[in-house]
């Protein structure tokens, strides 16, 4: 994947510097599919078919003006998600051989659904070439950031000039991202594995949680740096995915600062659409809980992710009911620091769901009770 990303950077920069956008677009699709083919032939075939089928969903929704259009919209959104259910089935039952490769399908599915949302709520036409460029955009395929169609279309129609200054800035951003993923991550994971060998105690569990937070941040933010740099070399604006999570004073704020594009997607496609009006605290708490449960299941159909989603949902619901979703600007600094420390500690516990096996997770959580 790293070699493919490097190849995409070089190809994208050459294509962007050598032609107008109208001539560039088909070549970008070809470059995307060629890189998928390099990673896995089955992956290339799957994504080519998925792009065509989901664009067919969008075209059908655009053309249909009859009764029950909202039910058709819901059914097509579910249709976009079918490969995710299939992929989760193969994860749960590895004895059944996977027929196709679906790396990154959970992220790509969200983009396909956003295309349907765009058509349903704006009524605007979505051209096949533009949509294929959007869905197959290689830099964000496996870990985001999650681009929305309207934002991609804006960059697609009017890409930023790729000047020498922009190229240098993107190169630096890419080096930073690769350093996080290839160098820093590998060094920190050695520390993480050594900590897991220590005898269980509360201070060991604290250290494991802190290093787990760092591991996940290095992995995800490093990938985001690479994706943003690759997009910049094409003149495309890839959204930031991390916005100073250490300064978040509540879990609600944390999810707005950590994996920003996923939180925005859920808020825009689930929370706002379901509410449709000003909510009471109880309704907001219920939708907040449901959104976090959806996020847990989005990561995987496993009991560990159900627990993860429920725990986060309870926290978000509690913050809504208690009026603790934000920290007042007038609050005193010690109180702000305390709230940020609590939020970061809770989120560090969250990261353990992704960096440990279920058995290791239980052992580390028990360690917090050993003084």
GROMACS .gro file of C-alpha atoms in nm:
model
  371
    1UNK     CA    1   0.000   0.000   0.000
    2UNK     CA    2   0.287   0.239   0.078
    3UNK     CA    3   0.447   0.171  -0.260
    4UNK     CA    4   0.107   0.223  -0.424
    5UNK     CA    5   0.064   0.556  -0.242
    6UNK     CA    6   0.410   0.668  -0.356
    7UNK     CA    7   0.325   0.569  -0.714
    8UNK     CA    8  -0.004   0.759  -0.690
    9UNK     CA    9   0.181   1.069  -0.569
   10UNK     CA   10   0.419   1.063  -0.866
   11UNK     CA   11   0.150   0.980  -1.124
   12UNK     CA   12  -0.093   1.233  -0.983
   13UNK     CA   13   0.162   1.513  -0.979
   14UNK     CA   14   0.271   1.440  -1.338
   15UNK     CA   15  -0.088   1.421  -1.463
   16UNK     CA   16  -0.190   1.735  -1.278
   17UNK     CA   17   0.104   1.932  -1.413
   18UNK     CA   18   0.066   1.807  -1.770
   19UNK     CA   19  -0.300   1.862  -1.858
   20UNK     CA   20  -0.627   2.037  -1.797
   21UNK     CA   21  -0.880   1.894  -1.554
   22UNK     CA   22  -1.114   1.773  -1.831
   23UNK     CA   23  -0.833   1.558  -1.973
   24UNK     CA   24  -0.707   1.454  -1.631
   25UNK     CA   25  -1.019   1.286  -1.495
   26UNK     CA   26  -1.026   0.962  -1.702
   27UNK     CA   27  -0.654   0.915  -1.640
   28UNK     CA   28  -0.708   0.945  -1.265
   29UNK     CA   29  -0.967   0.668  -1.274
   30UNK     CA   30  -0.724   0.453  -1.472
   31UNK     CA   31  -0.447   0.529  -1.220
   32UNK     CA   32  -0.676   0.440  -0.928
   33UNK     CA   33  -0.779   0.107  -1.080
   34UNK     CA   34  -0.418   0.028  -1.178
   35UNK     CA   35  -0.310   0.078  -0.819
   36UNK     CA   36  -0.597  -0.138  -0.694
   37UNK     CA   37  -0.484  -0.401  -0.944
   38UNK     CA   38  -0.127  -0.375  -0.811
   39UNK     CA   39  -0.249  -0.433  -0.454
   40UNK     CA   40  -0.501  -0.705  -0.550
   41UNK     CA   41  -0.670  -0.800  -0.877
   42UNK     CA   42  -0.984  -0.902  -0.690
   43UNK     CA   43  -0.986  -0.564  -0.518
   44UNK     CA   44  -0.970  -0.381  -0.852
   45UNK     CA   45  -1.256  -0.586  -0.998
   46UNK     CA   46  -1.470  -0.538  -0.688
   47UNK     CA   47  -1.426  -0.160  -0.677
   48UNK     CA   48  -1.488  -0.116  -1.048
   49UNK     CA   49  -1.817  -0.307  -1.014
   50UNK     CA   50  -1.911  -0.131  -0.688
   51UNK     CA   51  -1.859   0.211  -0.849
   52UNK     CA   52  -2.078   0.121  -1.147
   53UNK     CA   53  -2.354  -0.038  -0.938
   54UNK     CA   54  -2.376   0.242  -0.680
   55UNK     CA   55  -2.373   0.505  -0.956
   56UNK     CA   56  -2.662   0.310  -1.108
   57UNK     CA   57  -2.842   0.347  -0.774
   58UNK     CA   58  -2.786   0.723  -0.788
   59UNK     CA   59  -2.903   0.750  -1.150
   60UNK     CA   60  -3.216   0.549  -1.070
   61UNK     CA   61  -3.296   0.764  -0.766
   62UNK     CA   62  -3.242   1.078  -0.974
   63UNK     CA   63  -3.478   0.957  -1.246
   64UNK     CA   64  -3.752   0.826  -1.015
   65UNK     CA   65  -4.005   1.094  -0.918
   66UNK     CA   66  -4.296   0.873  -0.819
   67UNK     CA   67  -4.454   0.790  -0.486
   68UNK     CA   68  -4.252   0.626  -0.213
   69UNK     CA   69  -3.929   0.792  -0.321
   70UNK     CA   70  -3.805   0.814   0.038
   71UNK     CA   71  -3.849   0.438   0.078
   72UNK     CA   72  -3.656   0.382  -0.244
   73UNK     CA   73  -3.384   0.612  -0.107
   74UNK     CA   74  -3.363   0.408   0.215
   75UNK     CA   75  -3.353   0.079   0.021
   76UNK     CA   76  -3.071   0.203  -0.206
   77UNK     CA   77  -2.871   0.320   0.096
   78UNK     CA   78  -2.906  -0.029   0.239
   79UNK     CA   79  -2.800  -0.170  -0.097
   80UNK     CA   80  -2.475   0.029  -0.075
   81UNK     CA   81  -2.411  -0.132   0.264
   82UNK     CA   82  -2.467  -0.494   0.153
   83UNK     CA   83  -2.094  -0.558   0.082
   84UNK     CA   84  -2.014  -0.445   0.438
   85UNK     CA   85  -2.248  -0.712   0.577
   86UNK     CA   86  -2.086  -0.971   0.350
   87UNK     CA   87  -1.736  -0.866   0.459
   88UNK     CA   88  -1.837  -0.883   0.827
   89UNK     CA   89  -1.981  -1.231   0.767
   90UNK     CA   90  -1.646  -1.348   0.629
   91UNK     CA   91  -1.470  -1.194   0.930
   92UNK     CA   92  -1.701  -1.380   1.170
   93UNK     CA   93  -1.677  -1.710   0.978
   94UNK     CA   94  -1.323  -1.733   0.836
   95UNK     CA   95  -1.382  -2.098   0.738
   96UNK     CA   96  -1.579  -1.968   0.440
   97UNK     CA   97  -1.337  -1.841   0.171
   98UNK     CA   98  -1.380  -1.479   0.064
   99UNK     CA   99  -1.476  -1.458  -0.303
  100UNK     CA  100  -1.366  -1.095  -0.349
  101UNK     CA  101  -1.134  -0.851  -0.173
  102UNK     CA  102  -1.310  -0.564   0.004
  103UNK     CA  103  -1.032  -0.366   0.171
  104UNK     CA  104  -1.167  -0.027   0.278
  105UNK     CA  105  -1.531  -0.110   0.201
  106UNK     CA  106  -1.658   0.039   0.530
  107UNK     CA  107  -1.519   0.380   0.429
  108UNK     CA  108  -1.619   0.351   0.064
  109UNK     CA  109  -1.974   0.254   0.161
  110UNK     CA  110  -2.013   0.580   0.355
  111UNK     CA  111  -1.905   0.773   0.046
  112UNK     CA  112  -2.152   0.586  -0.174
  113UNK     CA  113  -2.435   0.661   0.070
  114UNK     CA  114  -2.331   1.027   0.071
  115UNK     CA  115  -2.368   1.029  -0.308
  116UNK     CA  116  -2.727   0.909  -0.266
  117UNK     CA  117  -2.790   1.174  -0.001
  118UNK     CA  118  -2.656   1.441  -0.237
  119UNK     CA  119  -2.890   1.337  -0.517
  120UNK     CA  120  -3.192   1.291  -0.288
  121UNK     CA  121  -3.166   1.626  -0.110
  122UNK     CA  122  -3.029   1.848  -0.389
  123UNK     CA  123  -3.180   1.688  -0.700
  124UNK     CA  124  -2.857   1.764  -0.889
  125UNK     CA  125  -2.711   1.532  -1.149
  126UNK     CA  126  -2.407   1.321  -1.053
  127UNK     CA  127  -2.195   1.243  -1.363
  128UNK     CA  128  -2.046   0.894  -1.382
  129UNK     CA  129  -1.685   1.007  -1.440
  130UNK     CA  130  -1.694   1.253  -1.152
  131UNK     CA  131  -1.857   0.997  -0.922
  132UNK     CA  132  -1.603   0.728  -1.016
  133UNK     CA  133  -1.319   0.969  -0.939
  134UNK     CA  134  -1.484   1.043  -0.604
  135UNK     CA  135  -1.550   0.683  -0.501
  136UNK     CA  136  -1.220   0.536  -0.625
  137UNK     CA  137  -0.996   0.817  -0.497
  138UNK     CA  138  -0.706   0.598  -0.387
  139UNK     CA  139  -0.547   0.803  -0.105
  140UNK     CA  140  -0.852   0.779   0.124
  141UNK     CA  141  -0.966   0.427   0.041
  142UNK     CA  142  -0.867   0.231   0.354
  143UNK     CA  143  -0.875   0.473   0.648
  144UNK     CA  144  -1.023   0.803   0.539
  145UNK     CA  145  -1.054   1.093   0.579
  146UNK     CA  146  -1.411   1.041   0.460
  147UNK     CA  147  -1.475   1.287   0.177
  148UNK     CA  148  -1.827   1.408   0.105
  149UNK     CA  149  -1.937   1.425  -0.256
  150UNK     CA  150  -2.016   1.797  -0.254
  151UNK     CA  151  -1.668   1.879  -0.118
  152UNK     CA  152  -1.493   1.650  -0.365
  153UNK     CA  153  -1.696   1.794  -0.653
  154UNK     CA  154  -1.590   2.145  -0.554
  155UNK     CA  155  -1.222   2.051  -0.576
  156UNK     CA  156  -1.283   1.842  -0.886
  157UNK     CA  157  -1.445   2.131  -1.074
  158UNK     CA  158  -1.191   2.390  -0.961
  159UNK     CA  159  -0.869   2.225  -0.834
  160UNK     CA  160  -0.613   2.441  -0.662
  161UNK     CA  161  -0.296   2.525  -0.860
  162UNK     CA  162  -0.013   2.282  -0.781
  163UNK     CA  163   0.268   2.532  -0.741
  164UNK     CA  164   0.623   2.460  -0.627
  165UNK     CA  165   0.528   2.587  -0.281
  166UNK     CA  166   0.227   2.353  -0.264
  167UNK     CA  167   0.437   2.060  -0.387
  168UNK     CA  168   0.700   2.118  -0.117
  169UNK     CA  169   0.435   2.150   0.156
  170UNK     CA  170   0.268   1.827   0.040
  171UNK     CA  171   0.601   1.644   0.028
  172UNK     CA  172   0.675   1.751   0.386
  173UNK     CA  173   0.327   1.641   0.498
  174UNK     CA  174   0.376   1.304   0.332
  175UNK     CA  175   0.715   1.254   0.497
  176UNK     CA  176   0.559   1.338   0.834
  177UNK     CA  177   0.279   1.089   0.778
  178UNK     CA  178   0.515   0.812   0.670
  179UNK     CA  179   0.739   0.881   0.969
  180UNK     CA  180   0.440   0.840   1.201
  181UNK     CA  181   0.325   0.514   1.040
  182UNK     CA  182   0.655   0.349   0.950
  183UNK     CA  183   0.902   0.470   1.213
  184UNK     CA  184   0.728   0.608   1.523
  185UNK     CA  185   0.448   0.351   1.520
  186UNK     CA  186   0.692   0.059   1.504
  187UNK     CA  187   0.898   0.198   1.792
  188UNK     CA  188   0.595   0.267   2.011
  189UNK     CA  189   0.444  -0.077   1.948
  190UNK     CA  190   0.760  -0.234   2.092
  191UNK     CA  191   0.698  -0.040   2.414
  192UNK     CA  192   0.330  -0.140   2.403
  193UNK     CA  193   0.409  -0.510   2.373
  194UNK     CA  194   0.662  -0.488   2.657
  195UNK     CA  195   0.406  -0.323   2.885
  196UNK     CA  196   0.161  -0.607   2.822
  197UNK     CA  197   0.420  -0.848   2.962
  198UNK     CA  198   0.431  -0.670   3.300
  199UNK     CA  199   0.244  -0.797   3.601
  200UNK     CA  200  -0.106  -0.651   3.625
  201UNK     CA  201  -0.130  -0.330   3.832
  202UNK     CA  202  -0.316   0.001   3.809
  203UNK     CA  203  -0.006   0.197   3.697
  204UNK     CA  204   0.065  -0.061   3.425
  205UNK     CA  205  -0.294  -0.033   3.299
  206UNK     CA  206  -0.263   0.347   3.293
  207UNK     CA  207   0.057   0.318   3.091
  208UNK     CA  208  -0.100   0.064   2.851
  209UNK     CA  209  -0.399   0.296   2.793
  210UNK     CA  210  -0.175   0.598   2.730
  211UNK     CA  211   0.049   0.411   2.484
  212UNK     CA  212  -0.260   0.262   2.317
  213UNK     CA  213  -0.391   0.615   2.258
  214UNK     CA  214  -0.057   0.712   2.106
  215UNK     CA  215  -0.050   0.404   1.883
  216UNK     CA  216  -0.393   0.469   1.738
  217UNK     CA  217  -0.318   0.838   1.687
  218UNK     CA  218   0.012   0.765   1.508
  219UNK     CA  219  -0.155   0.510   1.282
  220UNK     CA  220  -0.465   0.711   1.189
  221UNK     CA  221  -0.318   1.060   1.181
  222UNK     CA  222  -0.017   0.934   0.986
  223UNK     CA  223  -0.246   0.786   0.721
  224UNK     CA  224  -0.448   1.110   0.714
  225UNK     CA  225  -0.128   1.311   0.659
  226UNK     CA  226  -0.040   1.094   0.359
  227UNK     CA  227  -0.392   1.119   0.215
  228UNK     CA  228  -0.403   1.499   0.255
  229UNK     CA  229  -0.062   1.531   0.090
  230UNK     CA  230  -0.159   1.307  -0.203
  231UNK     CA  231  -0.477   1.504  -0.255
  232UNK     CA  232  -0.285   1.831  -0.244
  233UNK     CA  233  -0.052   1.712  -0.521
  234UNK     CA  234  -0.362   1.686  -0.741
  235UNK     CA  235  -0.505   2.019  -0.631
  236UNK     CA  236  -0.777   1.844  -0.428
  237UNK     CA  237  -0.864   1.946  -0.074
  238UNK     CA  238  -0.879   1.640   0.152
  239UNK     CA  239  -1.035   1.735   0.489
  240UNK     CA  240  -0.842   1.728   0.814
  241UNK     CA  241  -0.923   1.430   1.034
  242UNK     CA  242  -0.774   1.541   1.366
  243UNK     CA  243  -0.822   1.879   1.534
  244UNK     CA  244  -0.640   1.898   1.870
  245UNK     CA  245  -0.825   1.615   2.048
  246UNK     CA  246  -0.615   1.676   2.361
  247UNK     CA  247  -0.806   2.002   2.411
  248UNK     CA  248  -1.150   1.834   2.409
  249UNK     CA  249  -1.332   1.874   2.740
  250UNK     CA  250  -1.607   1.615   2.681
  251UNK     CA  251  -1.662   1.298   2.480
  252UNK     CA  252  -1.900   1.490   2.254
  253UNK     CA  253  -1.623   1.737   2.174
  254UNK     CA  254  -1.372   1.454   2.147
  255UNK     CA  255  -1.562   1.293   1.863
  256UNK     CA  256  -1.566   1.629   1.686
  257UNK     CA  257  -1.185   1.648   1.711
  258UNK     CA  258  -1.083   1.282   1.666
  259UNK     CA  259  -1.161   1.116   1.333
  260UNK     CA  260  -1.349   1.435   1.249
  261UNK     CA  261  -1.487   1.320   0.916
  262UNK     CA  262  -1.648   1.008   1.064
  263UNK     CA  263  -1.813   1.212   1.340
  264UNK     CA  264  -1.931   1.467   1.083
  265UNK     CA  265  -2.070   1.192   0.860
  266UNK     CA  266  -2.270   1.037   1.143
  267UNK     CA  267  -2.397   1.374   1.263
  268UNK     CA  268  -2.500   1.483   0.911
  269UNK     CA  269  -2.642   1.154   0.783
  270UNK     CA  270  -2.789   1.008   1.101
  271UNK     CA  271  -2.835   1.265   1.376
  272UNK     CA  272  -2.963   1.563   1.177
  273UNK     CA  273  -3.170   1.358   0.931
  274UNK     CA  274  -3.338   1.157   1.206
  275UNK     CA  275  -3.413   1.463   1.418
  276UNK     CA  276  -3.527   1.707   1.149
  277UNK     CA  277  -3.616   1.958   1.417
  278UNK     CA  278  -3.503   2.095   1.750
  279UNK     CA  279  -3.469   1.808   1.996
  280UNK     CA  280  -3.544   1.769   2.363
  281UNK     CA  281  -3.257   1.652   2.583
  282UNK     CA  282  -3.401   1.302   2.600
  283UNK     CA  283  -3.443   1.277   2.223
  284UNK     CA  284  -3.090   1.410   2.170
  285UNK     CA  285  -2.957   1.159   2.422
  286UNK     CA  286  -3.138   0.872   2.247
  287UNK     CA  287  -3.010   0.969   1.903
  288UNK     CA  288  -2.660   1.020   2.045
  289UNK     CA  289  -2.670   0.668   2.189
  290UNK     CA  290  -2.794   0.525   1.860
  291UNK     CA  291  -2.524   0.709   1.664
  292UNK     CA  292  -2.247   0.566   1.882
  293UNK     CA  293  -2.393   0.217   1.859
  294UNK     CA  294  -2.394   0.259   1.480
  295UNK     CA  295  -2.027   0.363   1.497
  296UNK     CA  296  -1.944   0.052   1.698
  297UNK     CA  297  -2.117  -0.179   1.450
  298UNK     CA  298  -1.953   0.009   1.163
  299UNK     CA  299  -1.618  -0.109   1.299
  300UNK     CA  300  -1.731  -0.471   1.308
  301UNK     CA  301  -2.014  -0.713   1.387
  302UNK     CA  302  -1.860  -0.848   1.705
  303UNK     CA  303  -1.973  -0.834   2.066
  304UNK     CA  304  -1.667  -0.628   2.157
  305UNK     CA  305  -1.780  -0.348   1.923
  306UNK     CA  306  -2.135  -0.367   2.054
  307UNK     CA  307  -1.997  -0.309   2.405
  308UNK     CA  308  -1.778  -0.030   2.269
  309UNK     CA  309  -2.074   0.139   2.099
  310UNK     CA  310  -2.301   0.104   2.402
  311UNK     CA  311  -2.044   0.245   2.646
  312UNK     CA  312  -1.977   0.544   2.423
  313UNK     CA  313  -2.349   0.586   2.362
  314UNK     CA  314  -2.416   0.596   2.736
  315UNK     CA  315  -2.146   0.861   2.783
  316UNK     CA  316  -2.280   1.078   2.498
  317UNK     CA  317  -2.637   1.038   2.626
  318UNK     CA  318  -2.530   1.134   2.979
  319UNK     CA  319  -2.351   1.445   2.854
  320UNK     CA  320  -2.664   1.549   2.664
  321UNK     CA  321  -2.889   1.501   2.967
  322UNK     CA  322  -2.647   1.666   3.211
  323UNK     CA  323  -2.561   1.960   2.982
  324UNK     CA  324  -2.193   1.862   2.973
  325UNK     CA  325  -2.141   1.844   2.596
  326UNK     CA  326  -1.916   2.151   2.601
  327UNK     CA  327  -1.697   2.341   2.847
  328UNK     CA  328  -1.787   2.705   2.892
  329UNK     CA  329  -1.526   2.954   2.779
  330UNK     CA  330  -1.582   3.132   3.108
  331UNK     CA  331  -1.484   2.824   3.308
  332UNK     CA  332  -1.168   2.849   3.513
  333UNK     CA  333  -0.852   2.697   3.371
  334UNK     CA  334  -0.811   2.422   3.638
  335UNK     CA  335  -1.166   2.303   3.565
  336UNK     CA  336  -1.095   2.298   3.189
  337UNK     CA  337  -0.775   2.100   3.244
  338UNK     CA  338  -0.963   1.854   3.465
  339UNK     CA  339  -1.236   1.803   3.205
  340UNK     CA  340  -0.977   1.754   2.928
  341UNK     CA  341  -0.786   1.503   3.142
  342UNK     CA  342  -1.102   1.303   3.213
  343UNK     CA  343  -1.206   1.304   2.844
  344UNK     CA  344  -0.862   1.193   2.729
  345UNK     CA  345  -0.847   0.918   2.990
  346UNK     CA  346  -1.186   0.786   2.884
  347UNK     CA  347  -1.084   0.795   2.520
  348UNK     CA  348  -0.758   0.616   2.600
  349UNK     CA  349  -0.972   0.337   2.745
  350UNK     CA  350  -1.170   0.345   2.419
  351UNK     CA  351  -0.858   0.283   2.213
  352UNK     CA  352  -0.795  -0.042   2.400
  353UNK     CA  353  -1.090  -0.194   2.212
  354UNK     CA  354  -0.887  -0.163   1.891
  355UNK     CA  355  -0.533  -0.238   2.009
  356UNK     CA  356  -0.596  -0.540   2.236
  357UNK     CA  357  -0.756  -0.880   2.204
  358UNK     CA  358  -1.072  -0.930   2.413
  359UNK     CA  359  -0.871  -1.132   2.668
  360UNK     CA  360  -0.603  -0.863   2.696
  361UNK     CA  361  -0.872  -0.594   2.724
  362UNK     CA  362  -1.034  -0.766   3.022
  363UNK     CA  363  -0.696  -0.812   3.190
  364UNK     CA  364  -0.598  -0.446   3.148
  365UNK     CA  365  -0.936  -0.324   3.275
  366UNK     CA  366  -0.901  -0.546   3.581
  367UNK     CA  367  -0.557  -0.399   3.636
  368UNK     CA  368  -0.712  -0.058   3.707
  369UNK     CA  369  -0.866  -0.209   4.022
  370UNK     CA  370  -0.535  -0.340   4.155
  371UNK     CA  371  -0.368  -0.086   4.383
   0.00000   0.00000   0.00000
